[in-house]
Amino acid sequence: MSGRLFTSPMFLGFDHLEQMLERAAKSTSDGYPPYNIEQLSATALRITLAVAGFVMDDLQITQEDNQLVIRGRQADDSQGRIFLHRGIAARQFHKAFVLAEGIEIGGAWLDNGLLHIDLLRPEPEVRVKRIAISQGRRSPAPGPTVHHEVVPPVVKARRTTRPARDIDDE
């Protein structure tokens, strides 16, 4: 038995999705910082990370292809300080979330130790494309083929009167 997810021959072109799922499964997460993912509406999500002790300059949010990557790195401010107990860790983190195609970042803000990131998922368009069927010849070689139709510009012609002709006369 193969380890592939999309083994059915009916799933064509899903190799990238399978690789993305494998990458997400392999990524280890230590749970720091803790986070919530909230559905705000049918088209909006919010990720909230608890980043107490971090300031805006310590945080970086990037979108790398189909991944939302959040990094945090605090400056070491323990110089000259003597801790009797140090329970608040000043450590860095790296969180990556895999985004579906079409997901857009709506914005991010830091408020009371919580980093909020809004994600927008536009409504998908229903696309119907009619494929022409040709008669009696082989299909072209595989690969993208683009057919461009040249449309002449619309020109207003003067209306002239012509005598009616029968199609069979030609």
GROMACS .gro file of C-alpha atoms in nm, residues 7-170:
model
  164
    7THR     CA    1  -0.438   0.736  -0.497
    8SER     CA    2  -0.754   0.754  -0.706
    9PRO     CA    3  -0.692   0.820  -1.076
   10MET     CA    4  -0.979   1.070  -1.058
   11PHE     CA    5  -0.759   1.318  -0.866
   12LEU     CA    6  -0.543   1.487  -1.129
   13GLY     CA    7  -0.289   1.757  -1.050
   14PHE     CA    8  -0.308   1.734  -0.671
   15ASP     CA    9   0.063   1.657  -0.623
   16HIS     CA   10   0.130   2.001  -0.476
   17LEU     CA   11  -0.153   1.957  -0.225
   18GLU     CA   12  -0.015   1.623  -0.115
   19GLN     CA   13   0.332   1.775  -0.068
   20MET     CA   14   0.182   2.061   0.131
   21LEU     CA   15   0.002   1.818   0.364
   22GLU     CA   16   0.319   1.615   0.413
   23ARG     CA   17   0.514   1.932   0.498
   24ALA     CA   18   0.249   2.038   0.751
   25ALA     CA   19   0.253   1.693   0.914
   26LYS     CA   20   0.634   1.699   0.945
   27SER     CA   21   0.654   2.043   1.099
   28THR     CA   22   0.702   2.010   1.471
   29SER     CA   23   0.525   2.246   1.701
   30ASP     CA   24   0.614   2.287   2.065
   31GLY     CA   25   0.297   2.478   2.141
   32TYR     CA   26   0.476   2.807   2.205
   33PRO     CA   27   0.333   3.057   2.182
   34PRO     CA   28  -0.022   2.940   2.241
   35TYR     CA   29  -0.271   3.052   1.977
   36ASN     CA   30  -0.638   3.054   1.882
   37ILE     CA   31  -0.794   3.033   1.538
   38GLU     CA   32  -1.136   3.193   1.527
   39GLN     CA   33  -1.393   3.194   1.248
   40LEU     CA   34  -1.539   3.544   1.233
   41SER     CA   35  -1.772   3.484   0.938
   42ALA     CA   36  -1.805   3.255   0.637
   43THR     CA   37  -1.520   3.445   0.470
   44ALA     CA   38  -1.305   3.568   0.761
   45LEU     CA   39  -1.070   3.402   1.011
   46ARG     CA   40  -0.854   3.542   1.289
   47ILE     CA   41  -0.539   3.391   1.434
   48THR     CA   42  -0.450   3.521   1.782
   49LEU     CA   43  -0.113   3.443   1.940
   50ALA     CA   44  -0.030   3.508   2.305
   51VAL     CA   45   0.300   3.696   2.280
   52ALA     CA   46   0.331   3.852   2.626
   53GLY     CA   47   0.659   4.038   2.665
   54PHE     CA   48   0.709   4.093   2.293
   55VAL     CA   49   0.694   4.440   2.141
   56MET     CA   50   0.619   4.514   1.775
   57ASP     CA   51   0.988   4.535   1.684
   58ASP     CA   52   1.036   4.178   1.817
   59LEU     CA   53   0.772   4.032   1.582
   60GLN     CA   54   0.775   3.965   1.209
   61ILE     CA   55   0.491   3.836   0.991
   62THR     CA   56   0.555   3.723   0.634
   63GLN     CA   57   0.364   3.540   0.367
   64GLU     CA   58   0.595   3.297   0.189
   65ASP     CA   59   0.411   3.138  -0.103
   66ASN     CA   60   0.119   2.962   0.063
   67GLN     CA   61   0.248   2.990   0.421
   68LEU     CA   62   0.186   3.253   0.684
   69VAL     CA   63   0.504   3.268   0.893
   70ILE     CA   64   0.519   3.446   1.228
   71ARG     CA   65   0.855   3.492   1.398
   72GLY     CA   66   0.933   3.638   1.738
   73ARG     CA   67   1.275   3.722   1.874
   74GLN     CA   68   1.316   3.917   2.197
   75ALA     CA   69   1.627   4.116   2.269
   76ASP     CA   70   1.818   3.994   2.573
   77ASP     CA   71   1.749   4.259   2.834
   78SER     CA   72   1.885   4.066   3.135
   79GLN     CA   73   2.214   4.257   3.129
   80GLY     CA   74   2.292   4.373   3.480
   81ARG     CA   75   1.980   4.212   3.629
   82ILE     CA   76   1.988   3.943   3.897
   83PHE     CA   77   1.695   3.700   3.885
   84LEU     CA   78   1.606   3.503   4.196
   85HIS     CA   79   1.359   3.308   3.982
   86ARG     CA   80   1.318   3.331   3.608
   87GLY     CA   81   0.987   3.178   3.501
   88ILE     CA   82   0.916   3.409   3.209
   89ALA     CA   83   1.116   3.279   2.918
   90ALA     CA   84   1.261   3.528   2.673
   91ARG     CA   85   1.282   3.289   2.382
   92GLN     CA   86   1.228   3.308   2.011
   93PHE     CA   87   0.955   3.131   1.820
   94HIS     CA   88   0.861   3.041   1.465
   95LYS     CA   89   0.500   2.954   1.370
   96ALA     CA   90   0.392   2.863   1.019
   97PHE     CA   91   0.035   2.820   0.899
   98VAL     CA   92  -0.041   2.671   0.557
   99LEU     CA   93  -0.287   2.890   0.366
  100ALA     CA   94  -0.531   2.770   0.103
  101GLU     CA   95  -0.517   2.936  -0.237
  102GLY     CA   96  -0.693   3.270  -0.243
  103ILE     CA   97  -0.655   3.342   0.130
  104GLU     CA   98  -0.548   3.702   0.183
  105ILE     CA   99  -0.399   3.868   0.489
  106GLY     CA  100  -0.641   4.135   0.606
  107GLY     CA  101  -0.415   4.294   0.866
  108ALA     CA  102  -0.235   4.240   1.195
  109TRP     CA  103  -0.217   4.426   1.524
  110LEU     CA  104  -0.069   4.384   1.870
  111ASP     CA  105  -0.296   4.453   2.168
  112ASN     CA  106  -0.230   4.374   2.537
  113GLY     CA  107   0.016   4.093   2.463
  114LEU     CA  108  -0.202   3.935   2.192
  115LEU     CA  109  -0.103   3.939   1.826
  116HIS     CA  110  -0.410   3.928   1.602
  117ILE     CA  111  -0.392   3.842   1.230
  118ASP     CA  112  -0.705   3.861   1.015
  119LEU     CA  113  -0.738   3.634   0.712
  120LEU     CA  114  -0.991   3.682   0.435
  121ARG     CA  115  -1.124   3.401   0.221
  122PRO     CA  116  -1.303   3.542  -0.083
  123GLU     CA  117  -1.612   3.364  -0.209
  124PRO     CA  118  -1.509   3.122  -0.483
  125GLU     CA  119  -1.630   3.201  -0.831
  126VAL     CA  120  -1.821   2.932  -1.012
  127ARG     CA  121  -1.638   2.878  -1.338
  128VAL     CA  122  -1.788   2.683  -1.624
  129LYS     CA  123  -1.582   2.641  -1.937
  130ARG     CA  124  -1.708   2.465  -2.245
  131ILE     CA  125  -1.448   2.252  -2.420
  132ALA     CA  126  -1.478   2.219  -2.798
  133ILE     CA  127  -1.470   1.868  -2.943
  134SER     CA  128  -1.301   1.832  -3.281
  135GLN     CA  129  -1.383   1.564  -3.536
  136GLY     CA  130  -1.143   1.316  -3.689
  137ARG     CA  131  -0.798   1.437  -3.589
  138ARG     CA  132  -0.564   1.366  -3.303
  139SER     CA  133  -0.535   1.605  -3.017
  140PRO     CA  134  -0.224   1.823  -3.008
  141ALA     CA  135   0.077   1.727  -2.798
  142PRO     CA  136   0.037   1.774  -2.422
  143GLY     CA  137   0.116   2.117  -2.288
  144PRO     CA  138  -0.060   2.446  -2.253
  145THR     CA  139  -0.217   2.568  -2.573
  146VAL     CA  140  -0.358   2.916  -2.583
  147HIS     CA  141  -0.596   3.019  -2.857
  148HIS     CA  142  -0.643   3.389  -2.900
  149GLU     CA  143  -0.941   3.522  -3.086
  150VAL     CA  144  -0.887   3.847  -3.269
  151VAL     CA  145  -1.190   4.067  -3.238
  152PRO     CA  146  -1.207   4.359  -3.481
  153PRO     CA  147  -1.288   4.696  -3.328
  154VAL     CA  148  -1.649   4.803  -3.337
  155VAL     CA  149  -1.698   5.057  -3.613
  156LYS     CA  150  -2.030   5.227  -3.672
  157ALA     CA  151  -2.110   5.187  -4.037
  158ARG     CA  152  -2.353   5.397  -4.227
  159ARG     CA  153  -2.670   5.213  -4.301
  160THR     CA  154  -2.704   5.137  -4.668
  161THR     CA  155  -2.984   4.960  -4.845
  162ARG     CA  156  -2.896   4.654  -5.050
  163PRO     CA  157  -3.126   4.445  -5.258
  164ALA     CA  158  -3.223   4.117  -5.094
  165ARG     CA  159  -3.057   3.809  -5.241
  166ASP     CA  160  -3.131   3.448  -5.195
  167ILE     CA  161  -2.849   3.242  -5.046
  168ASP     CA  162  -2.882   2.985  -5.325
  169ASP     CA  163  -2.792   3.252  -5.584
  170GLU     CA  164  -2.431   3.258  -5.467
   0.00000   0.00000   0.00000
